[in-house]
PDB file of C-alpha atoms in Angstrom:
ATOM      1  CA  MET A   1     -18.733 -46.585 -42.738  1.00 50.00           C
ATOM      2  CA  GLY A   2     -17.559 -45.276 -39.092  1.00 50.00           C
ATOM      3  CA  PRO A   3     -17.398 -47.744 -36.367  1.00 54.00           C
ATOM      4  CA  ASP A   4     -20.164 -48.330 -34.065  1.00 54.00           C
ATOM      5  CA  VAL A   5     -20.407 -45.884 -30.825  1.00 50.00           C
ATOM      6  CA  GLY A   6     -20.962 -48.138 -28.061  1.00 53.00           C
ATOM      7  CA  PHE A   7     -23.463 -47.500 -25.378  1.00 47.00           C
ATOM      8  CA  GLY A   8     -20.802 -46.742 -22.690  1.00 50.00           C
ATOM      9  CA  GLU A   9     -19.034 -43.975 -24.685  1.00 50.00           C
ATOM     10  CA  MET A  10     -22.714 -42.571 -25.554  1.00 48.00           C
ATOM     11  CA  SER A  11     -23.264 -42.382 -21.705  1.00 51.00           C
ATOM     12  CA  SER A  12     -20.017 -40.470 -21.381  1.00 51.00           C
ATOM     13  CA  MET A  13     -20.838 -38.043 -23.850  1.00 47.00           C
ATOM     14  CA  PHE A  14     -24.370 -37.303 -22.194  1.00 49.00           C
ATOM     15  CA  THR A  15     -22.392 -37.102 -18.585  1.00 55.00           C
ATOM     16  CA  VAL A  16     -19.749 -34.741 -20.083  1.00 48.00           C
ATOM     17  CA  VAL A  17     -21.606 -32.278 -21.953  1.00 49.00           C
ATOM     18  CA  PRO A  18     -24.049 -31.407 -19.099  1.00 54.00           C
ATOM     19  CA  ILE A  19     -21.055 -30.764 -16.784  1.00 56.00           C
ATOM     20  CA  LEU A  20     -19.410 -28.644 -19.681  1.00 50.00           C
ATOM     21  CA  ILE A  21     -22.600 -26.327 -19.710  1.00 53.00           C
ATOM     22  CA  GLY A  22     -22.792 -26.252 -15.830  1.00 54.00           C
ATOM     23  CA  VAL A  23     -19.128 -24.757 -15.807  1.00 46.00           C
ATOM     24  CA  ALA A  24     -19.881 -22.397 -18.750  1.00 51.00           C
ATOM     25  CA  ALA A  25     -22.592 -21.294 -16.534  1.00 51.00           C
ATOM     26  CA  VAL A  26     -20.774 -21.144 -13.381  1.00 44.00           C
ATOM     27  CA  LEU A  27     -18.135 -19.008 -15.409  1.00 47.00           C
ATOM     28  CA  VAL A  28     -20.593 -16.213 -16.864  1.00 42.00           C
ATOM     29  CA  PHE A  29     -22.583 -15.673 -13.512  1.00 44.00           C
ATOM     30  CA  GLY A  30     -19.115 -15.607 -11.671  1.00 46.00           C
ATOM     31  CA  SER A  31     -18.085 -12.859 -14.209  1.00 46.00           C
ATOM     32  CA  ALA A  32     -21.038 -11.072 -13.570  1.00 42.00           C
ATOM     33  CA  ILE A  33     -20.658 -11.107  -9.831  1.00 38.00           C
ATOM     34  CA  VAL A  34     -17.339  -9.611 -10.050  1.00 39.00           C
ATOM     35  CA  ARG A  35     -18.017  -6.740 -12.271  1.00 41.00           C
ATOM     36  CA  LEU A  36     -21.236  -6.242  -9.633  1.00 37.00           C
ATOM     37  CA  VAL A  37     -18.666  -6.196  -6.714  1.00 36.00           C
ATOM     38  CA  ARG A  38     -16.161  -4.051  -8.540  1.00 40.00           C
ATOM     39  CA  GLY A  39     -18.616  -1.244  -9.404  1.00 36.00           C
ATOM     40  CA  ALA A  40     -20.163  -1.140  -5.598  1.00 35.00           C
ATOM     41  CA  THR A  41     -16.489  -1.227  -3.918  1.00 35.00           C
ATOM     42  CA  GLY A  42     -13.636  -0.964  -6.581  1.00 38.00           C
ATOM     43  CA  ARG A  43     -10.491  -2.934  -5.835  1.00 37.00           C
ATOM     44  CA  GLY A  44      -7.226  -2.420  -4.259  1.00 36.00           C
ATOM     45  CA  GLY A  45      -8.185  -0.939  -1.036  1.00 37.00           C
ATOM     46  CA  GLY A  46     -11.128  -2.563   0.799  1.00 36.00           C
ATOM     47  CA  GLY A  47     -13.756  -1.228  -1.008  1.00 37.00           C
ATOM     48  CA  THR A  48     -13.806   1.983   1.496  1.00 37.00           C
ATOM     49  CA  GLY A  49     -15.997   4.757   0.094  1.00 37.00           C
ATOM     50  CA  SER A  50     -15.336   8.239  -0.452  1.00 36.00           C
ATOM     51  CA  GLY A  51     -15.635  10.120   2.876  1.00 38.00           C
ATOM     52  CA  SER A  52     -16.982   6.953   4.432  1.00 45.00           C
ATOM     53  CA  GLY A  53     -15.452   7.457   8.066  1.00 51.00           C
ATOM     54  CA  VAL A  54     -13.573   4.181   8.020  1.00 78.00           C
ATOM     55  CA  LEU A  55     -10.652   6.061   9.837  1.00 92.00           C
ATOM     56  CA  ARG A  56     -10.903   6.686  13.756  1.00 94.00           C
ATOM     57  CA  ALA A  57     -10.118   9.368  15.633  1.00 95.00           C
ATOM     58  CA  PRO A  58      -7.862   8.576  18.645  1.00 94.00           C
ATOM     59  CA  ASP A  59      -9.361  11.181  20.718  1.00 93.00           C
ATOM     60  CA  PRO A  60     -11.768  14.368  20.247  1.00 94.00           C
ATOM     61  CA  SER A  61      -9.178  16.626  19.605  1.00 96.00           C
ATOM     62  CA  TRP A  62      -8.617  15.277  15.941  1.00 97.00           C
ATOM     63  CA  GLN A  63     -10.079  17.102  13.514  1.00 96.00           C
ATOM     64  CA  ARG A  64     -12.067  15.235  10.508  1.00 96.00           C
ATOM     65  CA  THR A  65     -12.316  17.284   6.726  1.00 95.00           C
ATOM     66  CA  ALA A  66     -14.473  15.146   4.150  1.00 95.00           C
ATOM     67  CA  ARG A  67     -11.581  16.279   1.311  1.00 96.00           C
ATOM     68  CA  ASP A  68      -8.439  17.843   0.864  1.00 97.00           C
ATOM     69  CA  ASP A  69      -6.864  16.680  -2.488  1.00 96.00           C
ATOM     70  CA  SER A  70      -3.780  18.871  -1.889  1.00 96.00           C
ATOM     71  CA  LEU A  71      -2.361  16.016   0.250  1.00 97.00           C
ATOM     72  CA  VAL A  72      -2.091  13.916  -3.199  1.00 95.00           C
ATOM     73  CA  ASP A  73       0.932  15.802  -4.414  1.00 93.00           C
ATOM     74  CA  ARG A  74       3.011  16.059  -0.553  1.00 94.00           C
ATOM     75  CA  TYR A  75       3.904  12.258  -0.501  1.00 94.00           C
ATOM     76  CA  ARG A  76       5.882   9.720  -2.610  1.00 91.00           C
ATOM     77  CA  GLY A  77       6.842   6.288  -2.530  1.00 90.00           C
ATOM     78  CA  GLY A  78       3.982   3.602  -1.704  1.00 91.00           C
ATOM     79  CA  PRO A  79       0.825   4.231  -3.417  1.00 93.00           C
ATOM     80  CA  PHE A  80       1.672   7.406  -4.589  1.00 93.00           C
ATOM     81  CA  ALA A  81       4.108   6.225  -7.276  1.00 88.00           C
ATOM     82  CA  ALA A  82       1.231   3.966  -9.001  1.00 86.00           C
ATOM     83  CA  ASP A  83      -0.450   5.459 -11.978  1.00 86.00           C
ATOM     84  CA  GLY A  84      -3.436   6.685 -11.941  1.00 92.00           C
ATOM     85  CA  PHE A  85      -5.909   9.556 -12.192  1.00 93.00           C
ATOM     86  CA  GLU A  86      -8.803  11.396 -10.427  1.00 94.00           C
ATOM     87  CA  ARG A  87      -6.631  11.323  -7.781  1.00 96.00           C
ATOM     88  CA  GLY A  88      -8.019  12.625  -4.041  1.00 96.00           C
ATOM     89  CA  ALA A  89      -7.546  12.565  -0.154  1.00 97.00           C
ATOM     90  CA  VAL A  90     -10.559  11.817   1.550  1.00 96.00           C
ATOM     91  CA  ASP A  91     -11.670  11.011   5.314  1.00 96.00           C
ATOM     92  CA  VAL A  92      -8.943  13.299   6.468  1.00 97.00           C
ATOM     93  CA  LEU A  93      -8.102  13.594  10.265  1.00 97.00           C
ATOM     94  CA  ARG A  94      -5.266  15.959  11.728  1.00 98.00           C
ATOM     95  CA  GLY A  95      -3.987  15.653  14.977  1.00 97.00           C
ATOM     96  CA  THR A  96      -0.844  15.381  17.083  1.00 97.00           C
ATOM     97  CA  VAL A  97       1.465  12.989  18.665  1.00 96.00           C
ATOM     98  CA  GLN A  98       4.302  13.868  21.059  1.00 94.00           C
ATOM     99  CA  GLY A  99       4.209  17.333  19.405  1.00 95.00           C
ATOM    100  CA  HIS A 100       4.329  16.037  15.824  1.00 96.00           C
ATOM    101  CA  PRO A 101       1.395  16.877  13.599  1.00 97.00           C
ATOM    102  CA  VAL A 102      -0.174  13.394  12.066  1.00 98.00           C
ATOM    103  CA  THR A 103      -2.288  13.010   9.034  1.00 98.00           C
ATOM    104  CA  ALA A 104      -4.393  10.517   8.284  1.00 98.00           C
ATOM    105  CA  PHE A 105      -6.668  10.115   5.183  1.00 98.00           C
ATOM    106  CA  THR A 106      -8.170   7.643   2.533  1.00 97.00           C
ATOM    107  CA  TYR A 107      -5.727   8.242  -0.890  1.00 97.00           C
ATOM    108  CA  GLU A 108      -8.243   6.946  -3.697  1.00 96.00           C
ATOM    109  CA  TRP A 109      -7.137   7.023  -7.305  1.00 96.00           C
ATOM    110  CA  HIS A 110      -8.564   5.292 -10.631  1.00 96.00           C
ATOM    111  CA  THR A 111      -6.910   3.151 -13.190  1.00 94.00           C
ATOM    112  CA  HIS A 112      -8.046   1.306 -16.368  1.00 92.00           C
ATOM    113  CA  GLU A 113      -8.620  -2.399 -16.437  1.00 90.00           C
ATOM    114  CA  TYR A 114      -9.770  -5.026 -19.338  1.00 88.00           C
ATOM    115  CA  GLU A 115     -12.095  -7.471 -18.089  1.00 86.00           C
ATOM    116  CA  SER A 116     -13.280 -10.305 -20.337  1.00 83.00           C
ATOM    117  CA  SER A 117     -16.752 -11.945 -20.242  1.00 81.00           C
ATOM    118  CA  GLY A 118     -18.531 -15.142 -21.621  1.00 77.00           C
ATOM    119  CA  ILE A 119     -16.390 -18.282 -23.729  1.00 80.00           C
ATOM    120  CA  GLY A 120     -16.141 -19.098 -27.215  1.00 73.00           C
ATOM    121  CA  THR A 121     -17.804 -17.052 -29.813  1.00 73.00           C
ATOM    122  CA  ASP A 122     -19.865 -15.143 -27.268  1.00 72.00           C
ATOM    123  CA  SER A 123     -16.845 -14.128 -25.452  1.00 77.00           C
ATOM    124  CA  SER A 124     -16.028  -9.773 -25.286  1.00 83.00           C
ATOM    125  CA  ARG A 125     -13.668  -7.609 -23.858  1.00 83.00           C
ATOM    126  CA  ARG A 126     -14.088  -4.314 -22.116  1.00 88.00           C
ATOM    127  CA  ARG A 127     -12.321  -1.331 -20.787  1.00 90.00           C
ATOM    128  CA  VAL A 128     -13.504  -0.731 -17.360  1.00 93.00           C
ATOM    129  CA  VAL A 129     -12.773   2.251 -14.554  1.00 94.00           C
ATOM    130  CA  VAL A 130     -11.436   0.713 -11.145  1.00 94.00           C
ATOM    131  CA  ARG A 131     -11.335   2.900  -7.897  1.00 94.00           C
ATOM    132  CA  ARG A 132      -8.425   1.671  -6.132  1.00 94.00           C
ATOM    133  CA  ALA A 133      -7.539   3.022  -2.406  1.00 95.00           C
ATOM    134  CA  ALA A 134      -4.856   2.794   0.450  1.00 95.00           C
ATOM    135  CA  PRO A 135      -5.285   4.270   3.949  1.00 97.00           C
ATOM    136  CA  ILE A 136      -2.544   6.872   4.896  1.00 97.00           C
ATOM    137  CA  VAL A 137      -1.319   7.600   8.353  1.00 98.00           C
ATOM    138  CA  ALA A 138       1.779  10.304   7.858  1.00 98.00           C
ATOM    139  CA  VAL A 139       3.604  12.022  10.426  1.00 98.00           C
ATOM    140  CA  GLU A 140       6.086  14.869  10.014  1.00 97.00           C
ATOM    141  CA  THR A 141       9.282  14.069  11.408  1.00 95.00           C
ATOM    142  CA  GLY A 142      10.761  17.408  12.666  1.00 93.00           C
ATOM    143  CA  GLY A 143      14.058  16.329  10.778  1.00 91.00           C
ATOM    144  CA  VAL A 144      15.588  14.375   7.512  1.00 93.00           C
ATOM    145  CA  VAL A 145      15.007  11.088   7.781  1.00 94.00           C
ATOM    146  CA  PRO A 146      16.722   8.984   5.118  1.00 94.00           C
ATOM    147  CA  ARG A 147      14.607   8.198   2.117  1.00 93.00           C
ATOM    148  CA  LEU A 148      13.380   4.656   2.743  1.00 94.00           C
ATOM    149  CA  GLU A 149      10.874   1.838   1.835  1.00 94.00           C
ATOM    150  CA  LEU A 150      10.067  -0.782   4.211  1.00 94.00           C
ATOM    151  CA  LYS A 151       7.885  -3.941   2.958  1.00 94.00           C
ATOM    152  CA  PRO A 152       7.214  -7.412   4.835  1.00 93.00           C
ATOM    153  CA  GLU A 153       9.485  -9.630   3.101  1.00 85.00           C
ATOM    154  CA  GLY A 154       8.054 -12.152   0.832  1.00 72.00           C
ATOM    155  CA  VAL A 155       9.536 -14.969  -1.114  1.00 41.00           C
ATOM    156  CA  LEU A 156       9.349 -13.283  -4.747  1.00 48.00           C
ATOM    157  CA  GLY A 157      10.068  -9.802  -3.627  1.00 48.00           C
ATOM    158  CA  GLY A 158      13.235 -10.622  -1.755  1.00 46.00           C
ATOM    159  CA  LEU A 159      14.306 -12.601  -4.812  1.00 46.00           C
ATOM    160  CA  VAL A 160      13.614  -9.694  -7.351  1.00 47.00           C
ATOM    161  CA  ASN A 161      15.342  -7.038  -4.693  1.00 49.00           C
ATOM    162  CA  ARG A 162      17.949  -9.206  -4.654  1.00 48.00           C
ATOM    163  CA  VAL A 163      18.330  -9.677  -8.024  1.00 45.00           C
ATOM    164  CA  THR A 164      17.829  -5.982  -9.105  1.00 43.00           C
ATOM    165  CA  GLY A 165      19.634  -4.325  -5.911  1.00 44.00           C
ATOM    166  CA  GLY A 166      18.655  -1.749  -3.696  1.00 78.00           C
ATOM    167  CA  GLU A 167      17.949  -3.606  -0.861  1.00 86.00           C
ATOM    168  CA  ILE A 168      19.638  -2.863   2.253  1.00 90.00           C
ATOM    169  CA  GLU A 169      20.414  -5.860   5.032  1.00 90.00           C
ATOM    170  CA  VAL A 170      20.911  -4.411   8.669  1.00 91.00           C
ATOM    171  CA  GLY A 171      22.797  -7.094   9.459  1.00 90.00           C
ATOM    172  CA  ASP A 172      20.210  -8.549  12.112  1.00 93.00           C
ATOM    173  CA  PRO A 173      18.758 -11.675  10.754  1.00 93.00           C
ATOM    174  CA  GLU A 174      15.556 -11.605  12.155  1.00 94.00           C
ATOM    175  CA  VAL A 175      14.483  -8.573  10.896  1.00 94.00           C
ATOM    176  CA  ASP A 176      16.295  -8.833   7.470  1.00 93.00           C
ATOM    177  CA  LYS A 177      14.100 -12.080   7.296  1.00 93.00           C
ATOM    178  CA  ALA A 178      11.167 -10.159   7.854  1.00 95.00           C
ATOM    179  CA  TRP A 179      11.657  -6.825   5.982  1.00 95.00           C
ATOM    180  CA  SER A 180      12.686  -5.583   2.708  1.00 93.00           C
ATOM    181  CA  ILE A 181      14.005  -2.488   3.069  1.00 93.00           C
ATOM    182  CA  ARG A 182      15.150  -0.124   0.043  1.00 92.00           C
ATOM    183  CA  GLY A 183      16.385   3.050  -0.374  1.00 91.00           C
ATOM    184  CA  VAL A 184      19.952   5.049  -0.279  1.00 83.00           C
ATOM    185  CA  ASP A 185      22.545   3.080   1.832  1.00 82.00           C
ATOM    186  CA  GLY A 186      24.860   4.846   3.721  1.00 86.00           C
ATOM    187  CA  GLU A 187      26.634   5.221   7.585  1.00 89.00           C
ATOM    188  CA  ARG A 188      23.651   7.335   8.444  1.00 92.00           C
ATOM    189  CA  THR A 189      21.109   5.201   7.109  1.00 92.00           C
ATOM    190  CA  ARG A 190      22.718   2.335   8.986  1.00 91.00           C
ATOM    191  CA  ARG A 191      22.881   4.424  12.176  1.00 94.00           C
ATOM    192  CA  PHE A 192      18.893   5.261  11.806  1.00 96.00           C
ATOM    193  CA  LEU A 193      18.300   1.726  11.394  1.00 95.00           C
ATOM    194  CA  GLY A 194      19.672   0.878  14.906  1.00 95.00           C
ATOM    195  CA  PRO A 195      18.360  -1.173  17.468  1.00 96.00           C
ATOM    196  CA  ASP A 196      15.857   0.620  19.134  1.00 96.00           C
ATOM    197  CA  VAL A 197      13.998   0.973  15.194  1.00 97.00           C
ATOM    198  CA  ARG A 198      14.388  -2.568  14.537  1.00 96.00           C
ATOM    199  CA  GLY A 199      12.697  -3.665  17.931  1.00 96.00           C
ATOM    200  CA  LEU A 200       9.783  -1.467  16.900  1.00 97.00           C
ATOM    201  CA  LEU A 201       9.925  -2.996  13.217  1.00 96.00           C
ATOM    202  CA  MET A 202       9.567  -6.328  15.275  1.00 96.00           C
ATOM    203  CA  SER A 203       7.586  -5.611  17.872  1.00 94.00           C
ATOM    204  CA  SER A 204       5.165  -2.890  17.589  1.00 95.00           C
ATOM    205  CA  SER A 205       2.081  -2.161  15.175  1.00 96.00           C
ATOM    206  CA  LEU A 206       4.292  -1.413  12.535  1.00 97.00           C
ATOM    207  CA  ARG A 207       5.156  -5.039  12.070  1.00 95.00           C
ATOM    208  CA  GLY A 208       3.631  -6.617   8.668  1.00 93.00           C
ATOM    209  CA  GLU A 209       2.895  -2.810   7.544  1.00 95.00           C
ATOM    210  CA  ARG A 210       4.185  -0.946   4.331  1.00 95.00           C
ATOM    211  CA  ILE A 211       6.322   1.801   5.599  1.00 96.00           C
ATOM    212  CA  VAL A 212       8.045   4.898   3.490  1.00 96.00           C
ATOM    213  CA  LEU A 213      10.178   7.814   4.924  1.00 96.00           C
ATOM    214  CA  ASP A 214      11.253  10.583   2.989  1.00 94.00           C
ATOM    215  CA  GLY A 215      12.907  13.807   4.453  1.00 92.00           C
ATOM    216  CA  ALA A 216       9.903  15.553   6.454  1.00 95.00           C
ATOM    217  CA  TYR A 217       7.726  12.962   6.337  1.00 96.00           C
ATOM    218  CA  ALA A 218       7.047   9.364   7.215  1.00 97.00           C
ATOM    219  CA  PHE A 219       3.758   7.276   6.705  1.00 97.00           C
ATOM    220  CA  VAL A 220       2.036   3.962   6.705  1.00 97.00           C
ATOM    221  CA  CYS A 221       0.009   2.765   3.690  1.00 95.00           C
ATOM    222  CA  THR A 222      -1.737  -0.334   4.924  1.00 93.00           C
ATOM    223  CA  SER A 223      -3.253   0.485   8.384  1.00 94.00           C
ATOM    224  CA  THR A 224      -6.495   1.909   9.412  1.00 94.00           C
ATOM    225  CA  ASP A 225      -5.386   2.008  13.206  1.00 96.00           C
ATOM    226  CA  VAL A 226      -4.556   5.508  13.458  1.00 97.00           C
ATOM    227  CA  ALA A 227      -3.884   5.634  17.040  1.00 97.00           C
ATOM    228  CA  ALA A 228      -1.387   2.659  17.246  1.00 97.00           C
ATOM    229  CA  VAL A 229       0.275   3.275  13.948  1.00 97.00           C
ATOM    230  CA  SER A 230       0.603   6.926  14.446  1.00 97.00           C
ATOM    231  CA  ARG A 231       2.165   6.451  17.906  1.00 97.00           C
ATOM    232  CA  ASP A 232       4.703   3.654  16.819  1.00 98.00           C
ATOM    233  CA  LEU A 233       5.789   5.669  13.853  1.00 98.00           C
ATOM    234  CA  VAL A 234       6.412   8.572  15.971  1.00 97.00           C
ATOM    235  CA  ALA A 235       8.504   6.587  18.455  1.00 97.00           C
ATOM    236  CA  LEU A 236      10.433   5.078  15.073  1.00 97.00           C
ATOM    237  CA  VAL A 237      11.060   8.141  13.675  1.00 97.00           C
ATOM    238  CA  ARG A 238      12.476   9.838  16.866  1.00 96.00           C
ATOM    239  CA  SER A 239      14.610   6.868  17.895  1.00 96.00           C
ATOM    240  CA  GLY A 240      15.893   6.764  14.505  1.00 96.00           C
ATOM    241  CA  LEU A 241      16.793  10.040  14.169  1.00 96.00           C
ATOM    242  CA  SER A 242      18.354  10.134  17.836  1.00 95.00           C
ATOM    243  CA  ALA A 243      20.406   7.469  16.737  1.00 94.00           C
ATOM    244  CA  ALA A 244      21.547   8.852  13.439  1.00 93.00           C
ATOM    245  CA  ASP A 245      22.043  12.413  14.402  1.00 90.00           C
ATOM    246  CA  GLY A 246      22.937  12.075  18.113  1.00 84.00           C
ATOM    247  CA  VAL A 247      20.247  14.404  19.195  1.00 78.00           C
ATOM    248  CA  PRO A 248      16.326  13.609  19.245  1.00 70.00           C
ATOM    249  CA  PRO A 249      14.342  15.710  16.560  1.00 76.00           C
ATOM    250  CA  SER A 250      12.411  19.113  17.551  1.00 71.00           C
ATOM    251  CA  SER A 251       8.865  18.827  17.471  1.00 66.00           C
ATOM    252  CA  PRO A 252       7.757  20.781  13.801  1.00 69.00           C
ATOM    253  CA  ALA A 253       5.422  23.212  13.860  1.00 54.00           C
ATOM    254  CA  ALA A 254       2.051  22.316  13.264  1.00 45.00           C
ATOM    255  CA  GLY A 255       1.085  23.489   9.414  1.00 44.00           C
ATOM    256  CA  ALA A 256       0.877  22.249   5.985  1.00 40.00           C
ATOM    257  CA  PRO A 257       4.237  22.523   4.603  1.00 41.00           C
ATOM    258  CA  GLY A 258       4.953  21.448   0.752  1.00 39.00           C
ATOM    259  CA  ARG A 259       6.315  18.236  -0.845  1.00 42.00           C
ATOM    260  CA  ALA A 260       8.859  16.474   1.229  1.00 43.00           C
ATOM    261  CA  VAL A 261      12.699  17.843   0.190  1.00 40.00           C
ATOM    262  CA  THR A 262      15.717  15.789   1.327  1.00 40.00           C
ATOM    263  CA  ASP A 263      19.441  16.126   0.594  1.00 39.00           C
ATOM    264  CA  ALA A 264      19.556  12.368  -0.708  1.00 38.00           C
ATOM    265  CA  PRO A 265      19.694  11.491  -4.471  1.00 36.00           C
ATOM    266  CA  ASP A 266      16.479  10.277  -6.335  1.00 41.00           C
ATOM    267  CA  TRP A 267      15.817   6.629  -6.510  1.00 37.00           C
ATOM    268  CA  GLY A 268      13.712   3.937  -8.062  1.00 39.00           C
ATOM    269  CA  THR A 269      10.386   3.883  -5.667  1.00 37.00           C
ATOM    270  CA  PRO A 270       8.649   0.043  -5.891  1.00 36.00           C
ATOM    271  CA  GLY A 271       5.334   0.488  -7.426  1.00 37.00           C
ATOM    272  CA  ASN A 272       1.893  -0.509  -5.748  1.00 37.00           C
ATOM    273  CA  GLY A 273       2.399  -3.813  -5.956  1.00 36.00           C
TER     274      GLY A 273
END
């Protein structure tokens, strides 16, 4: 015959069981809420809807188009390097800043993701489609900028980049601490990343954003402030090209040129992490 179970132990059991039941209920209810929210807004892009008008035109001269999927294959790097399907460009704005054509839009794509619900023998796992989105503010450079990707520095990101290589340090302690800069290093790239560009990276609306420069284009893929970002991105491009080549860039003709082409060798663009 087994040992007697004391009243204190039985009391503890009666206390623990309701707690476990409550935790299980919270997990199941929370999973349902997450699925509901995902289905309504998507993930990874702030839940912006197609053509929802989240991008504000800097002035009335800018033109808005509901959709232009030809923009999807024009750019490289940033979110465009991520795997996905049913990609598109919605809520498209077009204007000019100091003679440079600017295109702003919401880039959207879809991915498959597995999610679990329930616990124990009642648990299940299913594949769902998740909408992702990123705001893009892109300028035509009027020259050939170095191919670079700049991300706000983080402890983990900095460690990974220094281990795997590909990071450029400009020799300015504040900039090197605040930014992870990846791309093709060289004398022209160093001139491009001169004092004026470094100042804009540290003190303008570009600070803390994710920036990609690629030949004929430069874009920011983390901000919906079209007016400030387009102004400061044009300033960065013009300052960088002036320092790199000794002359300011020409204002590119308005239009819709094809995919960016540079004379730089190809390089591994970080994913959408």
